[in-house]
Amino acid sequence: MMYIHIPFCKQKCSYCNFHFSTSLHFKDEMLTAMKKEIFLRKDELQDKKLQSLYFGGGTPSILSSDEIKSLIDEVLKYFSFEKDIEITLEANPDDLDKSFLKGLSNSPVNRLSIGTQSFFEEDLKLMNRAHTASEAEGSIKRAQDFGFENLSIDLIYGSPTSNLEIWKENLNKTIALEVPHISSYALTVEPKTALENWISKGKVISPKEEEQNKEFYYLSDFLKDNGFEHYEISNFAKPGFYSRHNSSYWKYKEYLGIGPSAHSYNGFDIRSWNVANNQQYIKKLNSNLLAKEEEVLSLEDQFNEMIMIGLRTIWGVDLENLNEKFNHKILEHFQHEIKSKLEQEILIIENNHLKIPEKHWFMADGIASDLFFV
Ligand code: SF4
């Protein structure tokens, strides 16, 4: 699978600490550099037949449909696509006008992940999103009119501008729009964001964990009652609509990340990441050099990662795999750490997979970190 990071956004959302630039000044140079990177790394993936291609960001929909197509064509020069490849484009509602969607519907892109976040103006204003509540709704309907059935939307819960009643309304609107996949995250206060600054100055109150907890469990129950499967802490899908790309991440498959700040993984012990700086990235690629650094993951790192990722999913951690992969010292530590959690039923074993029962998913990161080998 391949990930392509488009490092541009129209404006900075108040909660975001991803890598992007709000200046499109070097967009053409960036696209040229990314195509160069695709060429230079053409031998890195063992499996040349891609099952998924994912445009994330930043804001991929800031590009024209022709620019997106030209990137896909470049990938196709060096890799082939599985017949039913999933090609996802992250898109912001304000970009999904008729002419963009028309162009996109004539491209190989077959899945959209729309950054809706909320259908309420107050939430969107606090988040400093570039779209309005009516655009949030209109963009989904328009995408469906242009034949995009495999749609995901992002929703953020636990904003200080929201409450359980507003959250319920958000979810009712989502169900009415018949979207088959939802990714939903708690609003978190990241360092060096506008949101953090406003909270520190007392202009905005902090999101409340108790409220977020309530909204998370309402979300989970409500979506399951409406035919969704809760397959990862933050992800819900109707049958047949799991994100193939993200599911592969969660199953530790290899992936290649193109573009500034993109990460790659060889499916075993090497992780690499590109420089999170547009100018430095372009300069390197202009000189036919890769702009990446890499680390070799120790066995302990691999163990911690497997626990962290697996316990966030419906599949859990495959104990047979774990026993094959890790040494006696790590496995002894693991058995010791899970013992009391199994007794308390914070962890369970089903079909030789270690899982967190769904009622404890909100605490999954804390439970996983208790098992880490440090
Ligand atoms: S559009 Fe996405 S990447 Fe860009 S600032 Fe907003 S949240 Fe961050």
Tab-separated table of C-alpha atoms and ligand atoms in Angstrom:
chain	number	residue	atom	x	y	z
A	1	MET	CA	0.000	0.000	0.000
A	2	MET	CA	1.059	3.534	-0.602
A	3	TYR	CA	0.363	6.826	1.170
A	4	ILE	CA	0.846	10.208	-0.518
A	5	HIS	CA	0.967	13.258	1.737
A	6	ILE	CA	-0.231	16.537	0.210
A	7	PRO	CA	1.315	19.207	2.472
A	8	PHE	CA	-0.951	22.175	1.797
A	9	CYS	CA	-4.076	23.574	3.478
A	10	LYS	CA	-6.199	26.679	2.897
A	11	GLN	CA	-6.061	27.687	6.529
A	12	LYS	CA	-4.890	26.330	9.843
A	13	CYS	CA	-7.495	24.508	11.910
A	14	SER	CA	-7.192	25.503	15.552
A	15	TYR	CA	-6.526	21.994	16.876
A	16	CYS	CA	-4.176	20.721	14.163
A	17	ASN	CA	-0.481	19.941	14.449
A	18	PHE	CA	-0.037	18.021	11.181
A	19	HIS	CA	2.538	19.065	8.635
A	20	PHE	CA	1.309	21.479	5.933
A	21	SER	CA	1.829	24.945	4.494
A	22	THR	CA	-0.905	27.494	3.780
A	23	SER	CA	1.112	28.911	0.885
A	24	LEU	CA	0.631	27.200	-2.461
A	25	HIS	CA	3.545	29.078	-3.908
A	26	PHE	CA	5.686	25.971	-4.430
A	27	LYS	CA	2.884	23.577	-5.338
A	28	ASP	CA	4.238	22.733	-8.806
A	29	GLU	CA	7.749	22.172	-7.483
A	30	MET	CA	6.298	19.977	-4.772
A	31	LEU	CA	4.397	17.808	-7.252
A	32	THR	CA	7.550	17.401	-9.341
A	33	ALA	CA	9.526	16.413	-6.242
A	34	MET	CA	6.882	13.883	-5.195
A	35	LYS	CA	6.948	12.287	-8.630
A	36	LYS	CA	10.716	12.067	-8.337
A	37	GLU	CA	10.347	10.348	-4.967
A	38	ILE	CA	7.900	7.806	-6.433
A	39	PHE	CA	10.537	7.003	-9.063
A	40	LEU	CA	13.458	6.828	-6.629
A	41	ARG	CA	11.586	4.484	-4.289
A	42	LYS	CA	10.067	2.256	-6.945
A	43	ASP	CA	11.930	-0.811	-5.645
A	44	GLU	CA	11.089	-0.434	-1.984
A	45	LEU	CA	7.791	-2.281	-1.791
A	46	GLN	CA	8.075	-6.033	-2.016
A	47	ASP	CA	4.543	-6.273	-3.277
A	48	LYS	CA	4.413	-4.246	-6.472
A	49	LYS	CA	0.673	-4.757	-6.793
A	50	LEU	CA	-0.940	-2.082	-4.674
A	51	GLN	CA	-4.130	-2.920	-2.816
A	52	SER	CA	-4.601	0.617	-1.618
A	53	LEU	CA	-3.431	4.110	-2.398
A	54	TYR	CA	-4.280	6.870	0.044
A	55	PHE	CA	-3.997	10.629	-0.467
A	56	GLY	CA	-3.829	12.291	2.949
A	57	GLY	CA	-2.652	15.587	4.269
A	58	GLY	CA	-2.778	18.428	4.621
A	59	THR	CA	-5.610	18.731	2.184
A	60	PRO	CA	-5.347	16.605	-0.971
A	61	SER	CA	-8.524	18.175	-2.390
A	62	ILE	CA	-6.641	21.466	-2.639
A	63	LEU	CA	-5.133	19.977	-5.832
A	64	SER	CA	-7.058	19.948	-9.085
A	65	SER	CA	-8.487	16.631	-10.268
A	66	ASP	CA	-5.927	16.705	-13.119
A	67	GLU	CA	-3.062	17.073	-10.642
A	68	ILE	CA	-4.393	14.122	-8.653
A	69	LYS	CA	-4.706	12.053	-11.818
A	70	SER	CA	-1.142	12.918	-12.830
A	71	LEU	CA	0.150	11.639	-9.463
A	72	ILE	CA	-1.817	8.403	-9.904
A	73	ASP	CA	-0.389	8.037	-13.425
A	74	GLU	CA	3.088	8.452	-12.014
A	75	VAL	CA	2.477	5.694	-9.462
A	76	LEU	CA	1.180	3.467	-12.254
A	77	LYS	CA	4.440	3.858	-14.167
A	78	TYR	CA	6.308	1.892	-11.492
A	79	PHE	CA	3.653	-0.099	-9.621
A	80	SER	CA	0.573	-1.989	-10.709
A	81	PHE	CA	-2.845	-1.892	-9.099
A	82	GLU	CA	-4.929	-4.799	-7.854
A	83	LYS	CA	-8.138	-5.011	-9.870
A	84	ASP	CA	-10.203	-3.795	-6.929
A	85	ILE	CA	-7.655	-1.341	-5.505
A	86	GLU	CA	-9.021	1.155	-2.968
A	87	ILE	CA	-7.924	4.701	-3.849
A	88	THR	CA	-8.927	7.171	-1.153
A	89	LEU	CA	-8.719	10.929	-1.290
A	90	GLU	CA	-9.101	13.033	1.844
A	91	ALA	CA	-11.206	16.033	0.908
A	92	ASN	CA	-12.500	19.092	2.661
A	93	PRO	CA	-16.181	19.970	2.194
A	94	ASP	CA	-15.466	23.436	0.739
A	95	ASP	CA	-13.436	21.872	-2.107
A	96	LEU	CA	-16.114	19.425	-3.192
A	97	ASP	CA	-17.863	21.567	-5.772
A	98	LYS	CA	-19.437	20.162	-8.913
A	99	SER	CA	-16.525	20.750	-11.228
A	100	PHE	CA	-13.987	19.138	-8.864
A	101	LEU	CA	-16.258	16.148	-8.268
A	102	LYS	CA	-16.889	15.767	-11.984
A	103	GLY	CA	-13.144	15.614	-12.659
A	104	LEU	CA	-12.621	13.224	-9.772
A	105	SER	CA	-15.413	10.903	-10.881
A	106	ASN	CA	-13.448	10.477	-14.128
A	107	SER	CA	-10.328	9.434	-12.216
A	108	PRO	CA	-9.427	6.116	-10.522
A	109	VAL	CA	-10.237	7.632	-7.083
A	110	ASN	CA	-13.035	5.424	-5.702
A	111	ARG	CA	-13.271	6.453	-2.051
A	112	LEU	CA	-13.564	9.851	-0.385
A	113	SER	CA	-12.773	10.652	3.225
A	114	ILE	CA	-14.475	13.961	3.923
A	115	GLY	CA	-13.270	16.209	6.756
A	116	THR	CA	-16.776	17.098	7.929
A	117	GLN	CA	-15.927	17.257	11.679
A	118	SER	CA	-19.362	18.653	12.648
A	119	PHE	CA	-22.659	19.812	11.163
A	120	PHE	CA	-22.792	22.708	13.669
A	121	GLU	CA	-21.534	26.210	12.974
A	122	GLU	CA	-20.295	26.856	16.525
A	123	ASP	CA	-18.103	23.745	16.488
A	124	LEU	CA	-16.716	24.581	13.047
A	125	LYS	CA	-15.906	28.157	14.103
A	126	LEU	CA	-14.018	27.014	17.186
A	127	MET	CA	-12.098	24.516	15.037
A	128	ASN	CA	-11.398	27.273	12.485
A	129	ARG	CA	-12.523	25.005	9.683
A	130	ALA	CA	-12.724	26.509	6.190
A	131	HIS	CA	-16.283	25.209	5.646
A	132	THR	CA	-19.731	26.013	6.979
A	133	ALA	CA	-22.358	23.667	8.404
A	134	SER	CA	-24.386	23.768	5.203
A	135	GLU	CA	-21.296	22.982	3.119
A	136	ALA	CA	-20.668	20.012	5.422
A	137	GLU	CA	-24.007	18.521	4.464
A	138	GLY	CA	-24.085	19.686	0.840
A	139	SER	CA	-20.652	18.244	0.022
A	140	ILE	CA	-21.682	14.737	1.097
A	141	LYS	CA	-24.874	14.830	-0.986
A	142	ARG	CA	-22.987	16.170	-4.005
A	143	ALA	CA	-20.311	13.475	-3.723
A	144	GLN	CA	-23.044	10.835	-3.636
A	145	ASP	CA	-24.725	12.434	-6.671
A	146	PHE	CA	-21.434	12.023	-8.534
A	147	GLY	CA	-21.381	8.307	-7.744
A	148	PHE	CA	-19.092	8.194	-4.694
A	149	GLU	CA	-20.790	5.559	-2.565
A	150	ASN	CA	-17.688	4.498	-0.664
A	151	LEU	CA	-17.598	7.544	1.585
A	152	SER	CA	-16.133	8.147	4.983
A	153	ILE	CA	-16.630	11.247	7.077
A	154	ASP	CA	-14.582	12.491	10.020
A	155	LEU	CA	-16.443	13.724	13.078
A	156	ILE	CA	-14.975	15.319	16.193
A	157	TYR	CA	-16.657	14.890	19.561
A	158	GLY	CA	-16.058	16.491	22.935
A	159	SER	CA	-15.652	20.074	21.758
A	160	PRO	CA	-16.346	22.734	24.435
A	161	THR	CA	-18.917	24.189	22.002
A	162	SER	CA	-20.799	20.885	21.970
A	163	ASN	CA	-22.658	18.662	24.422
A	164	LEU	CA	-24.367	15.293	24.332
A	165	GLU	CA	-27.549	16.741	22.758
A	166	ILE	CA	-25.636	18.451	19.947
A	167	TRP	CA	-23.561	15.321	19.442
A	168	LYS	CA	-26.743	13.260	19.089
A	169	GLU	CA	-27.935	15.700	16.433
A	170	ASN	CA	-24.621	15.362	14.589
A	171	LEU	CA	-25.032	11.601	14.549
A	172	ASN	CA	-28.679	11.779	13.444
A	173	LYS	CA	-27.625	13.914	10.481
A	174	THR	CA	-24.856	11.441	9.658
A	175	ILE	CA	-27.244	8.489	9.628
A	176	ALA	CA	-29.738	10.403	7.475
A	177	LEU	CA	-26.969	10.997	4.920
A	178	GLU	CA	-26.361	7.240	4.625
A	179	VAL	CA	-22.595	7.408	4.860
A	180	PRO	CA	-21.113	3.868	5.189
A	181	HIS	CA	-17.927	4.732	7.129
A	182	ILE	CA	-17.234	7.119	10.008
A	183	SER	CA	-13.967	8.042	11.695
A	184	SER	CA	-14.547	9.865	14.937
A	185	TYR	CA	-12.005	11.394	17.299
A	186	ALA	CA	-12.113	13.289	20.573
A	187	LEU	CA	-11.001	16.905	20.295
A	188	THR	CA	-7.511	16.904	21.772
A	189	VAL	CA	-5.428	19.894	22.752
A	190	GLU	CA	-2.103	19.515	20.973
A	191	PRO	CA	0.961	21.580	21.877
A	192	LYS	CA	1.611	24.769	19.883
A	193	THR	CA	-1.905	24.989	18.438
A	194	ALA	CA	-4.286	27.954	18.510
A	195	LEU	CA	-6.627	25.900	20.675
A	196	GLU	CA	-3.931	25.397	23.288
A	197	ASN	CA	-3.194	29.113	23.226
A	198	TRP	CA	-6.873	30.093	23.643
A	199	ILE	CA	-7.283	27.668	26.542
A	200	SER	CA	-4.133	28.924	28.287
A	201	LYS	CA	-5.470	32.504	28.016
A	202	GLY	CA	-8.885	31.482	29.320
A	203	LYS	CA	-10.684	32.387	26.075
A	204	VAL	CA	-11.927	28.830	25.584
A	205	ILE	CA	-12.642	26.183	28.184
A	206	SER	CA	-10.797	22.895	28.040
A	207	PRO	CA	-12.566	19.845	26.575
A	208	LYS	CA	-13.861	17.699	29.461
A	209	GLU	CA	-12.817	14.068	29.534
A	210	GLU	CA	-16.033	13.054	31.288
A	211	GLU	CA	-18.118	14.598	28.503
A	212	GLN	CA	-15.913	13.012	25.839
A	213	ASN	CA	-16.296	9.653	27.526
A	214	LYS	CA	-20.109	9.961	27.445
A	215	GLU	CA	-20.099	11.041	23.811
A	216	PHE	CA	-17.756	8.213	22.812
A	217	TYR	CA	-19.997	5.528	24.308
A	218	TYR	CA	-23.120	7.114	22.859
A	219	LEU	CA	-21.403	7.146	19.450
A	220	SER	CA	-20.479	3.488	19.707
A	221	ASP	CA	-23.938	2.302	20.850
A	222	PHE	CA	-25.807	4.515	18.408
A	223	LEU	CA	-23.796	3.493	15.362
A	224	LYS	CA	-23.996	-0.197	16.232
A	225	ASP	CA	-27.776	0.144	16.583
A	226	ASN	CA	-27.715	1.588	13.078
A	227	GLY	CA	-25.846	-1.288	11.453
A	228	PHE	CA	-22.226	-0.161	11.830
A	229	GLU	CA	-19.378	-2.333	13.060
A	230	HIS	CA	-17.001	-0.729	15.540
A	231	TYR	CA	-13.782	-2.177	14.141
A	232	GLU	CA	-11.189	0.180	15.582
A	233	ILE	CA	-11.510	2.597	18.475
A	234	SER	CA	-12.087	5.571	16.180
A	235	ASN	CA	-13.573	3.784	13.167
A	236	PHE	CA	-16.997	2.451	12.295
A	237	ALA	CA	-18.129	0.823	9.065
A	238	LYS	CA	-21.159	-0.781	7.490
A	239	PRO	CA	-20.379	-4.388	6.443
A	240	GLY	CA	-18.044	-4.379	3.439
A	241	PHE	CA	-16.878	-0.795	4.000
A	242	TYR	CA	-13.884	-1.222	6.308
A	243	SER	CA	-11.032	1.040	5.180
A	244	ARG	CA	-8.688	-1.370	3.463
A	245	HIS	CA	-5.803	1.046	3.769
A	246	ASN	CA	-6.119	1.636	7.502
A	247	SER	CA	-6.878	-2.016	8.206
A	248	SER	CA	-3.523	-2.863	6.596
A	249	TYR	CA	-1.745	-0.417	8.931
A	250	TRP	CA	-3.379	-2.086	11.881
A	251	LYS	CA	-2.250	-5.487	10.647
A	252	TYR	CA	1.408	-4.339	10.429
A	253	LYS	CA	1.619	-4.603	6.623
A	254	GLU	CA	4.389	-2.774	4.779
A	255	TYR	CA	3.641	0.662	3.347
A	256	LEU	CA	5.437	3.335	1.410
A	257	GLY	CA	4.871	7.004	2.299
A	258	ILE	CA	5.556	9.689	-0.301
A	259	GLY	CA	5.774	13.434	0.408
A	260	PRO	CA	7.040	15.611	3.267
A	261	SER	CA	6.506	14.077	6.724
A	262	ALA	CA	5.164	10.793	5.282
A	263	HIS	CA	6.169	7.610	7.145
A	264	SER	CA	7.053	4.228	5.661
A	265	TYR	CA	7.370	0.762	7.190
A	266	ASN	CA	8.890	-2.402	5.763
A	267	GLY	CA	6.419	-4.662	7.607
A	268	PHE	CA	9.176	-5.923	9.856
A	269	ASP	CA	11.776	-3.796	11.598
A	270	ILE	CA	12.492	-0.607	9.645
A	271	ARG	CA	10.502	2.575	9.880
A	272	SER	CA	11.404	5.726	7.979
A	273	TRP	CA	10.013	9.229	7.756
A	274	ASN	CA	10.476	12.102	5.351
A	275	VAL	CA	11.556	15.539	6.503
A	276	ALA	CA	8.559	17.627	7.653
A	277	ASN	CA	9.654	20.704	5.731
A	278	ASN	CA	8.445	21.498	2.203
A	279	GLN	CA	11.495	23.477	1.113
A	280	GLN	CA	14.014	20.950	2.380
A	281	TYR	CA	12.020	18.142	0.795
A	282	ILE	CA	11.935	19.841	-2.621
A	283	LYS	CA	15.625	20.726	-2.454
A	284	LYS	CA	16.677	17.162	-1.698
A	285	LEU	CA	14.550	15.596	-4.388
A	286	ASN	CA	15.754	18.191	-6.894
A	287	SER	CA	19.209	16.770	-6.254
A	288	ASN	CA	17.943	13.207	-6.780
A	289	LEU	CA	18.287	12.475	-3.065
A	290	LEU	CA	15.695	11.090	-0.695
A	291	ALA	CA	14.659	13.321	2.193
A	292	LYS	CA	14.192	10.528	4.715
A	293	GLU	CA	15.639	9.242	7.921
A	294	GLU	CA	15.133	5.756	9.257
A	295	GLU	CA	15.351	3.732	12.411
A	296	VAL	CA	15.687	0.047	13.069
A	297	LEU	CA	12.999	-1.006	15.505
A	298	SER	CA	14.285	-3.130	18.376
A	299	LEU	CA	12.329	-6.255	19.302
A	300	GLU	CA	10.991	-4.333	22.304
A	301	ASP	CA	9.782	-1.489	20.032
A	302	GLN	CA	8.078	-3.997	17.756
A	303	PHE	CA	6.398	-5.639	20.725
A	304	ASN	CA	5.139	-2.307	22.110
A	305	GLU	CA	3.813	-1.315	18.718
A	306	MET	CA	2.009	-4.598	18.193
A	307	ILE	CA	0.327	-4.227	21.586
A	308	MET	CA	-0.556	-0.565	21.045
A	309	ILE	CA	-2.073	-1.030	17.610
A	310	GLY	CA	-3.675	-4.443	18.107
A	311	LEU	CA	-5.505	-3.560	21.322
A	312	ARG	CA	-7.231	-0.663	19.557
A	313	THR	CA	-8.927	-3.001	17.071
A	314	ILE	CA	-11.701	-5.554	16.906
A	315	TRP	CA	-9.073	-8.181	15.948
A	316	GLY	CA	-6.910	-7.691	19.035
A	317	VAL	CA	-3.364	-9.098	19.304
A	318	ASP	CA	-2.720	-12.470	17.668
A	319	LEU	CA	-1.096	-14.523	20.448
A	320	GLU	CA	0.307	-17.162	18.080
A	321	ASN	CA	2.069	-14.441	16.119
A	322	LEU	CA	3.308	-12.863	19.355
A	323	ASN	CA	4.705	-16.156	20.635
A	324	GLU	CA	6.512	-16.837	17.365
A	325	LYS	CA	8.009	-13.396	17.080
A	326	PHE	CA	9.281	-12.489	20.534
A	327	ASN	CA	11.880	-13.922	22.877
A	328	HIS	CA	11.444	-15.505	26.259
A	329	LYS	CA	12.248	-12.311	28.182
A	330	ILE	CA	9.551	-10.264	26.435
A	331	LEU	CA	6.967	-13.046	26.618
A	332	GLU	CA	7.583	-13.556	30.323
A	333	HIS	CA	7.072	-9.839	30.904
A	334	PHE	CA	3.880	-9.987	28.801
A	335	GLN	CA	2.405	-12.947	30.719
A	336	HIS	CA	3.151	-11.222	33.995
A	337	GLU	CA	1.537	-7.924	32.937
A	338	ILE	CA	-1.680	-9.384	31.502
A	339	LYS	CA	-2.412	-11.681	34.463
A	340	SER	CA	-4.244	-9.241	36.738
A	341	LYS	CA	-5.953	-7.504	33.805
A	342	LEU	CA	-7.369	-10.846	32.641
A	343	GLU	CA	-8.660	-11.507	36.158
A	344	GLN	CA	-10.331	-8.085	36.214
A	345	GLU	CA	-11.660	-8.668	32.656
A	346	ILE	CA	-10.037	-5.472	31.432
A	347	LEU	CA	-8.433	-7.852	28.935
A	348	ILE	CA	-9.953	-11.022	27.470
A	349	ILE	CA	-8.688	-13.823	25.233
A	350	GLU	CA	-10.909	-14.924	22.362
A	351	ASN	CA	-9.812	-17.422	19.690
A	352	ASN	CA	-6.214	-16.984	20.811
A	353	HIS	CA	-6.377	-13.186	20.370
A	354	LEU	CA	-5.899	-10.760	23.261
A	355	LYS	CA	-8.528	-8.018	23.246
A	356	ILE	CA	-9.893	-5.184	25.318
A	357	PRO	CA	-13.655	-5.591	25.793
A	358	GLU	CA	-15.371	-2.744	23.986
A	359	LYS	CA	-16.715	-1.209	27.203
A	360	HIS	CA	-13.084	-0.374	28.141
A	361	TRP	CA	-11.991	0.941	24.713
A	362	PHE	CA	-11.975	4.553	25.819
A	363	MET	CA	-9.042	3.631	28.105
A	364	ALA	CA	-7.273	1.445	25.536
A	365	ASP	CA	-4.120	3.551	25.216
A	366	GLY	CA	-3.553	3.477	28.975
A	367	ILE	CA	-4.204	-0.277	29.183
A	368	ALA	CA	-1.795	-0.922	26.292
A	369	SER	CA	0.948	1.228	27.782
A	370	ASP	CA	0.744	-0.755	31.043
A	371	LEU	CA	1.875	-3.777	29.009
A	372	PHE	CA	4.796	-2.047	27.304
A	373	PHE	CA	8.290	-3.419	27.667
A	374	VAL	CA	10.343	-0.452	28.881
B	1	SF4	S1	-7.461	20.759	6.960
B	1	SF4	FE1	-6.672	18.976	8.100
B	1	SF4	S2	-4.432	19.078	7.932
B	1	SF4	FE2	-5.251	21.075	7.278
B	1	SF4	S3	-5.145	22.353	9.119
B	1	SF4	FE3	-7.193	21.442	9.063
B	1	SF4	S4	-7.045	19.534	10.254
B	1	SF4	FE4	-4.958	20.197	9.766
